[in-house]
XYZ file of C-alpha atoms in Angstrom:
517
model
C -44.197 -90.860 -7.683
C -45.040 -91.142 -4.001
C -47.608 -88.829 -2.414
C -44.968 -86.798 -0.560
C -42.972 -86.159 -3.697
C -46.129 -85.325 -5.634
C -47.188 -82.803 -3.002
C -43.801 -81.043 -3.086
C -43.861 -80.667 -6.882
C -47.459 -79.444 -6.874
C -46.719 -76.863 -4.205
C -43.710 -75.593 -6.163
C -45.721 -75.236 -9.350
C -48.496 -73.377 -7.497
C -46.065 -70.946 -5.903
C -44.390 -70.280 -9.260
C -47.815 -69.555 -10.759
C -48.663 -67.087 -8.025
C -45.335 -65.352 -8.433
C -45.781 -65.066 -12.195
C -49.300 -63.707 -11.738
C -48.115 -61.119 -9.245
C -45.337 -60.003 -11.551
C -47.487 -59.797 -14.675
C -48.275 -56.109 -15.487
C -51.960 -56.719 -16.117
C -55.165 -55.756 -14.445
C -58.718 -55.384 -15.689
C -59.229 -52.121 -17.562
C -62.717 -50.678 -17.939
C -63.903 -49.577 -21.376
C -62.020 -46.463 -22.412
C -59.864 -46.357 -19.272
C -56.148 -46.897 -19.146
C -54.406 -48.629 -16.261
C -52.250 -45.560 -15.707
C -53.363 -42.692 -17.930
C -50.627 -40.385 -16.590
C -47.700 -42.714 -17.317
C -47.163 -41.413 -20.854
C -48.055 -37.749 -20.277
C -45.733 -34.878 -21.057
C -47.133 -31.824 -19.190
C -44.425 -29.654 -20.697
C -45.926 -30.040 -24.154
C -49.560 -29.089 -24.776
C -51.396 -30.439 -27.836
C -54.731 -29.403 -29.333
C -57.853 -31.290 -28.323
C -59.582 -33.287 -31.081
C -62.744 -31.160 -31.143
C -63.647 -30.041 -34.675
C -64.156 -26.591 -36.149
C -61.729 -24.354 -34.319
C -61.871 -20.681 -35.292
C -58.724 -18.630 -35.800
C -58.239 -16.080 -33.041
C -59.802 -18.142 -30.260
C -57.764 -19.928 -27.571
C -57.892 -23.685 -28.104
C -58.611 -26.458 -25.657
C -55.316 -28.211 -25.093
C -54.075 -31.094 -22.975
C -50.675 -32.570 -22.054
C -49.112 -34.656 -24.802
C -50.325 -38.229 -24.381
C -53.587 -37.261 -22.683
C -56.318 -39.796 -23.394
C -59.533 -37.902 -24.060
C -61.502 -41.163 -23.825
C -60.171 -42.331 -20.459
C -63.578 -41.634 -18.870
C -65.630 -43.202 -21.680
C -68.780 -44.762 -20.324
C -69.126 -42.227 -17.518
C -72.589 -40.698 -17.298
C -72.912 -37.053 -16.245
C -76.134 -35.288 -15.345
C -76.194 -31.497 -15.655
C -79.052 -29.661 -13.899
C -79.807 -26.232 -15.373
C -82.406 -23.537 -15.499
C -84.291 -23.367 -18.801
C -81.954 -21.013 -20.652
C -81.003 -20.442 -24.301
C -77.366 -21.529 -23.680
C -78.401 -24.842 -22.128
C -80.856 -25.537 -24.949
C -78.136 -24.861 -27.505
C -75.584 -26.885 -25.558
C -77.936 -29.854 -25.489
C -78.340 -29.595 -29.266
C -74.540 -29.642 -29.677
C -73.732 -32.243 -27.014
C -72.761 -34.986 -29.475
C -69.643 -32.980 -30.294
C -68.429 -33.510 -26.723
C -69.703 -37.076 -26.399
C -68.106 -38.231 -29.655
C -64.662 -37.043 -28.569
C -64.751 -38.164 -24.929
C -67.162 -41.090 -24.833
C -68.772 -39.395 -21.813
C -72.571 -39.440 -21.861
C -74.217 -36.166 -20.756
C -77.849 -35.607 -19.840
C -78.882 -31.936 -19.579
C -81.970 -31.471 -17.417
C -83.681 -28.071 -17.670
C -86.326 -26.630 -15.364
C -87.368 -23.306 -13.840
C -84.846 -21.691 -11.508
C -86.963 -22.259 -8.405
C -86.932 -26.015 -9.065
C -83.179 -25.988 -9.688
C -82.577 -24.274 -6.339
C -84.866 -26.706 -4.521
C -83.421 -29.864 -6.093
C -79.795 -28.808 -5.631
C -80.454 -27.899 -1.998
C -82.019 -31.279 -1.254
C -79.199 -33.052 -3.055
C -76.467 -31.249 -1.139
C -78.184 -31.784 2.202
C -78.265 -35.509 1.411
C -74.590 -35.489 0.291
C -75.811 -37.020 -2.969
C -74.316 -36.901 -6.454
C -77.484 -37.253 -8.527
C -76.203 -34.337 -10.609
C -72.468 -34.025 -11.097
C -72.641 -30.664 -12.927
C -74.603 -27.835 -11.311
C -76.019 -24.608 -12.730
C -75.015 -22.538 -9.710
C -77.000 -19.317 -9.493
C -74.548 -17.052 -7.592
C -77.143 -15.809 -5.123
C -79.494 -18.734 -4.555
C -77.084 -21.667 -4.925
C -73.413 -20.714 -4.782
C -73.708 -18.248 -1.896
C -75.399 -20.820 0.333
C -73.656 -23.993 -0.814
C -70.174 -22.926 -1.902
C -68.574 -25.562 0.340
C -70.468 -28.276 -1.558
C -68.598 -27.535 -4.790
C -65.214 -28.734 -5.996
C -62.510 -26.054 -5.962
C -61.820 -25.863 -9.684
C -58.341 -24.484 -9.054
C -57.316 -28.001 -8.044
C -58.369 -29.422 -11.406
C -57.129 -26.458 -13.411
C -53.680 -26.724 -11.831
C -53.452 -30.516 -12.212
C -50.600 -31.101 -14.716
C -52.304 -34.289 -15.907
C -55.519 -32.517 -17.004
C -56.498 -29.874 -19.573
C -56.512 -26.306 -18.321
C -58.957 -23.448 -18.972
C -58.300 -22.360 -22.567
C -57.084 -18.779 -22.556
C -56.839 -18.878 -18.753
C -59.259 -17.375 -16.229
C -58.326 -13.877 -17.417
C -60.131 -14.500 -20.704
C -63.398 -14.418 -18.746
C -64.881 -10.965 -18.175
C -63.527 -10.084 -14.738
C -66.775 -8.917 -13.110
C -68.550 -12.066 -14.261
C -65.751 -14.279 -12.963
C -66.036 -12.572 -9.573
C -69.838 -12.846 -9.412
C -70.152 -16.362 -10.811
C -66.991 -18.054 -9.612
C -66.128 -17.042 -6.049
C -67.750 -16.796 -2.650
C -66.384 -14.846 0.303
C -62.918 -14.511 -1.230
C -61.112 -15.281 -4.468
C -59.139 -18.120 -2.919
C -61.340 -20.949 -4.253
C -62.844 -21.006 -7.746
C -66.183 -22.816 -7.591
C -67.683 -22.272 -11.051
C -66.789 -21.070 -14.534
C -68.911 -18.262 -16.070
C -71.562 -19.849 -18.271
C -74.229 -17.306 -19.189
C -74.549 -13.556 -18.778
C -78.117 -12.205 -19.032
C -78.271 -8.537 -18.102
C -81.361 -6.380 -17.854
C -81.380 -3.443 -20.249
C -84.132 -1.576 -22.077
C -85.873 -3.165 -25.070
C -88.018 -0.849 -27.164
C -89.934 -0.761 -30.428
C -87.865 1.223 -32.910
C -90.809 1.570 -35.290
C -92.969 3.252 -32.652
C -90.231 5.504 -31.325
C -89.434 6.627 -34.877
C -93.041 7.070 -36.067
C -94.343 9.094 -33.107
C -91.157 10.921 -32.131
C -92.233 14.320 -33.486
C -95.705 14.117 -31.990
C -94.341 13.216 -28.571
C -91.730 15.988 -28.713
C -94.401 18.517 -29.632
C -96.715 17.472 -26.794
C -94.254 16.575 -24.018
C -91.287 18.781 -24.858
C -88.351 16.333 -24.715
C -86.611 13.850 -26.990
C -87.755 10.382 -26.009
C -84.906 8.532 -27.722
C -83.740 5.732 -25.374
C -80.200 6.086 -24.152
C -78.045 7.168 -21.236
C -79.763 10.555 -20.925
C -83.293 9.199 -20.505
C -84.529 9.313 -16.897
C -86.926 6.985 -15.118
C -89.393 9.864 -14.661
C -89.291 10.429 -18.424
C -89.794 6.685 -18.946
C -92.959 6.938 -16.852
C -94.123 9.913 -18.909
C -93.520 7.999 -22.146
C -95.422 4.943 -20.928
C -98.374 7.044 -19.772
C -98.450 9.008 -23.039
C -98.447 5.840 -25.167
C -101.295 4.403 -23.078
C -103.333 7.547 -23.732
C -102.658 7.458 -27.483
C -103.627 3.774 -27.592
C -106.964 4.619 -25.949
C -107.459 7.433 -28.465
C -106.772 5.064 -31.364
C -103.740 7.056 -32.509
C -101.205 4.334 -31.651
C -102.419 0.941 -32.865
C -99.190 -1.077 -32.935
C -99.148 -1.942 -29.213
C -101.518 -2.226 -26.256
C -99.419 -0.549 -23.535
C -96.391 1.670 -23.160
C -94.538 -0.644 -20.797
C -94.688 -3.957 -18.947
C -92.825 -5.248 -15.899
C -91.832 -8.660 -14.550
C -93.688 -7.994 -11.315
C -94.934 -11.453 -10.357
C -94.492 -12.248 -6.657
C -91.254 -14.050 -7.406
C -87.530 -13.454 -7.889
C -88.385 -11.534 -11.068
C -90.059 -8.780 -9.023
C -86.944 -8.299 -6.910
C -84.834 -8.053 -10.086
C -87.200 -5.537 -11.685
C -87.273 -3.327 -8.595
C -83.505 -3.543 -8.046
C -82.748 -1.553 -11.193
C -84.701 1.404 -9.846
C -83.469 0.962 -6.274
C -79.839 1.229 -7.392
C -80.611 4.031 -9.879
C -81.973 6.088 -6.964
C -78.842 5.453 -4.908
C -80.362 2.775 -2.708
C -79.293 -0.796 -1.977
C -80.295 -3.718 0.203
C -77.338 -3.376 2.604
C -74.949 -0.637 3.689
C -71.964 -2.888 2.993
C -70.824 -1.945 -0.548
C -69.785 -4.279 -3.385
C -71.295 -7.408 -1.841
C -72.546 -8.567 -5.210
C -69.156 -9.533 -6.607
C -67.113 -11.956 -4.491
C -69.815 -11.876 -1.811
C -69.653 -11.987 1.959
C -70.789 -14.090 4.904
C -71.342 -10.951 7.024
C -73.600 -8.447 5.221
C -74.252 -6.038 8.055
C -77.594 -4.248 8.580
C -80.209 -3.573 5.915
C -80.140 -0.224 4.113
C -83.758 -0.220 2.930
C -84.892 2.293 5.531
C -82.897 4.993 3.746
C -84.638 7.878 2.008
C -83.117 6.792 -1.321
C -84.731 3.363 -0.983
C -88.108 4.828 -0.050
C -87.982 7.239 -2.998
C -87.168 4.341 -5.314
C -90.085 2.306 -3.949
C -92.423 5.270 -4.323
C -91.475 5.623 -7.979
C -91.793 1.895 -8.649
C -95.286 1.883 -7.208
C -96.179 4.793 -9.510
C -94.623 3.077 -12.546
C -96.726 -0.027 -11.956
C -99.868 2.081 -12.303
C -99.131 2.669 -16.006
C -97.703 -0.779 -16.796
C -99.718 -3.477 -18.527
C -102.076 -4.742 -15.779
C -100.944 -8.312 -16.439
C -97.465 -7.334 -15.206
C -98.335 -8.432 -11.668
C -98.610 -12.018 -12.974
C -95.508 -11.946 -15.190
C -92.035 -13.274 -14.581
C -89.234 -12.616 -17.087
C -90.452 -15.226 -19.581
C -94.017 -13.909 -19.501
C -92.779 -10.371 -20.061
C -90.672 -11.514 -23.011
C -93.674 -13.338 -24.480
C -95.795 -10.177 -24.245
C -93.111 -8.073 -25.885
C -92.552 -10.641 -28.629
C -96.316 -10.714 -29.188
C -96.317 -7.007 -29.968
C -98.168 -5.857 -26.852
C -95.574 -3.451 -25.411
C -93.639 -0.444 -26.668
C -90.780 -0.843 -24.168
C -89.723 -2.855 -21.139
C -86.747 -3.649 -18.893
C -85.644 -6.956 -20.421
C -82.960 -9.612 -20.064
C -80.909 -9.023 -23.180
C -80.606 -12.707 -24.131
C -84.225 -12.657 -25.308
C -83.023 -10.914 -28.455
C -82.814 -14.207 -30.354
C -86.441 -14.891 -29.478
C -87.513 -11.447 -30.684
C -85.711 -11.897 -34.022
C -87.192 -15.329 -34.719
C -90.313 -15.195 -36.957
C -91.580 -18.408 -35.336
C -91.704 -16.833 -31.876
C -92.096 -13.108 -32.525
C -94.186 -10.456 -34.240
C -91.537 -7.790 -33.752
C -88.703 -9.125 -35.918
C -86.445 -6.276 -37.044
C -88.307 -3.738 -34.908
C -86.451 -4.003 -31.582
C -83.872 -1.560 -30.286
C -81.790 -1.797 -27.119
C -80.285 0.729 -24.731
C -79.124 1.148 -21.170
C -81.948 1.343 -18.666
C -83.028 4.890 -17.750
C -81.057 6.712 -15.095
C -82.296 7.792 -11.699
C -80.966 10.627 -9.556
C -77.678 8.734 -9.142
C -77.071 6.566 -12.216
C -78.358 4.008 -14.693
C -78.297 0.619 -12.975
C -78.639 -2.624 -14.945
C -78.924 -5.816 -12.918
C -76.670 -8.736 -13.858
C -78.186 -12.222 -13.864
C -75.342 -14.420 -15.060
C -74.526 -17.838 -13.673
C -71.604 -20.253 -13.586
C -71.448 -24.035 -13.740
C -69.608 -26.083 -11.157
C -68.956 -29.652 -9.994
C -70.701 -31.458 -7.140
C -68.044 -32.425 -4.589
C -69.919 -35.645 -3.768
C -69.300 -36.985 -7.270
C -66.703 -39.748 -7.509
C -63.106 -38.767 -8.404
C -63.550 -40.060 -11.962
C -66.878 -38.264 -12.314
C -65.253 -35.040 -11.120
C -62.547 -35.327 -13.760
C -65.085 -36.204 -16.447
C -67.152 -33.206 -15.338
C -64.038 -31.024 -15.586
C -63.640 -32.035 -19.234
C -67.271 -31.056 -19.770
C -66.805 -27.665 -18.058
C -63.679 -26.996 -20.115
C -65.562 -27.744 -23.325
C -68.883 -26.068 -22.416
C -67.281 -22.740 -21.441
C -64.519 -22.730 -24.062
C -64.360 -19.818 -26.511
C -65.028 -22.173 -29.417
C -68.175 -23.624 -27.852
C -69.417 -20.165 -26.852
C -68.990 -19.036 -30.456
C -70.839 -22.112 -31.746
C -73.697 -21.652 -29.272
C -73.926 -17.984 -30.237
C -74.887 -19.200 -33.722
C -77.169 -22.025 -32.604
C -80.741 -22.151 -33.881
C -81.684 -24.095 -30.745
C -80.978 -21.230 -28.365
C -77.926 -19.047 -28.265
C -76.113 -17.035 -25.641
C -73.899 -14.044 -25.275
C -70.316 -15.023 -24.524
C -68.530 -14.550 -21.223
C -65.064 -14.288 -22.798
C -63.039 -11.378 -24.135
C -61.556 -13.465 -26.963
C -64.966 -14.125 -28.515
C -65.862 -10.431 -28.563
C -62.556 -9.710 -30.298
C -63.610 -11.721 -33.359
C -64.436 -9.558 -36.374
C -67.595 -11.568 -37.103
C -68.844 -10.947 -33.582
C -68.215 -7.211 -33.828
C -70.117 -7.122 -37.129
C -72.967 -9.054 -35.499
C -73.630 -6.114 -33.194
C -74.696 -4.016 -36.198
C -78.358 -4.356 -37.283
C -78.861 -5.506 -40.852
C -75.566 -7.364 -41.233
C -75.391 -11.007 -42.224
C -73.645 -11.715 -38.936
C -76.488 -10.185 -36.880
C -78.941 -12.410 -38.725
C -76.834 -15.443 -37.859
C -76.206 -14.338 -34.263
C -79.230 -12.245 -33.182
C -78.210 -12.225 -29.517
C -75.440 -9.845 -30.527
C -77.886 -7.076 -31.432
C -78.222 -5.835 -27.813
C -74.495 -6.169 -27.127
C -73.448 -2.539 -27.606
C -75.845 -1.563 -24.822
C -74.990 -4.675 -22.813
C -71.248 -4.060 -22.979
C -71.931 -0.587 -21.620
C -74.129 -2.108 -18.913
C -71.229 -4.356 -17.858
C -69.125 -1.312 -16.988
C -68.948 -0.912 -13.227
C -70.621 2.507 -13.253
C -73.728 0.943 -14.833
C -73.742 -2.658 -13.580
C -75.775 -3.666 -10.546
C -75.143 -6.921 -8.705
C -77.494 -7.927 -5.906
C -76.065 -9.029 -2.524
C -74.304 -12.403 -2.607
C -74.814 -13.803 0.892
C -75.677 -17.317 2.157
C -79.248 -16.504 3.200
C -80.162 -14.424 0.152
C -82.913 -16.822 -0.943
C -84.831 -16.195 2.277
C -84.294 -12.435 2.024
C -85.315 -12.458 -1.633
C -88.637 -14.003 -0.598
C -89.132 -11.255 1.998
C -88.409 -8.590 -0.628
C -90.819 -9.751 -3.328
C -93.523 -10.591 -0.782
C -93.546 -7.075 0.669
C -93.165 -5.447 -2.750
C -96.265 -7.305 -3.937
C -98.214 -5.861 -1.003
C -96.940 -2.395 -1.896
C -97.971 -2.746 -5.552
C -101.434 -3.833 -4.399
C -101.608 -0.721 -2.172
C -101.738 -2.838 0.980
C -98.619 -1.053 2.228
C -97.076 2.334 1.588
C -93.589 2.387 0.075
C -92.132 3.457 3.436
C -93.934 0.650 5.235
C -92.749 -1.906 2.684
C -89.122 -0.796 2.921
C -89.209 -0.726 6.726
C -90.714 -4.204 6.940
C -88.189 -5.640 4.488
C -85.382 -4.060 6.495
C -86.682 -5.411 9.795
C -87.231 -8.932 8.481
C -83.854 -8.889 6.691
C -82.073 -8.012 9.936
C -83.919 -10.846 11.659
C -82.731 -13.291 8.991
C -79.111 -12.138 9.106
C -79.011 -11.461 12.846
C -77.690 -7.968 12.118
C -78.947 -4.702 13.563
C -78.053 -1.041 13.423
């Protein structure tokens, strides 16, 4: 064959090979990923997810028929969270999610201040070091809402699983606080935990010395909606006196507070501020969906000054170590048997009922916080989890599967029973379970299995709008929070009068927000 003929044949063969290659329906597929995972989906038919152990009565995680739960296998997600019982329990149960999806999840826990700092630096750098974010509504979501994925987009995607039970299965106030910012147009997080500050008290002490107190002080000291903050002060002072006299030997002090110069101090004071009819701003209901325009500070009001005056007085009878305690330190002191009562995040119940961490097992009662001249106010501290918008598209979808699983009714019920932590659910469907209702009764088998349910009768009352307090949700709250607890610390140390402290907080707040009367 001459060279010309040989060249023509070779060229023809090469072109045929290229055409065949182009027409062949093949491309490299990564481990666990389909070439076109939506090609065989039927969004009109939903099928149950392959997670084990579903409980009758709870909405199930479902996906379109043909959905490949392992299409993101090999993806690595990092979830940054405050050190909380739910995150500890979730980490203990994470293999359940990883085994089904093939997605690897690392849960990093640290104090809230570190979470806020790390997330802020990450967002400013447009980085995706953490794809899943524990988004404190006030210190993270309010400032960085535009750095989160709008979860409505994923929830409405016909090719992805949807929120089991729908958004309406979440407790509505918690969905508003945790999930939205400025309006309810974009959903940034799903409710994840729900700590609420109510009153923890020693049932043994209140039962044993009830008659003596009634005889000497003239009123029934039983905790509940009729107890006032002034009466709470009287009780604390009376117990301190009886401890000094050697009559009461079970505790060291009547009360303790989380009054460290930190976010905990603002939370502790807020209960009394709202109970006295005060608030941080004149603009009402800013703690739910939140606002970008808070208006002027309201701390120069007489109600706020009266609340500050009482708080300063209350601190004089609290355990002296209170000025160095945050919420964890306060819980440790109560669990150690040092205090007769305290305003307490209710999710510490599991800690108090664990013989390895507590000396007060079986001795703790719970009630609404005392009322002031206006109402009983119980601050909400719940948080949602959201997705970093700088994550890759596949990471965002993998993170969505994690959010769906982590906040599902089934997972909430499992975590409620976890020995590694535990939480109180954010969903109506979980509270409708008979076992959960039984768990709210002391002495039942269910309460032993799920000790975080013991405060839930009081907590469910605290979640009613007439009792719930939500702090302002505004973009610069972190800076204002620092102003608040800094000036309150000066007031507690008698470096400022209550009126001076409130006036200075108001002035500095207006400087931060740019608002004025």
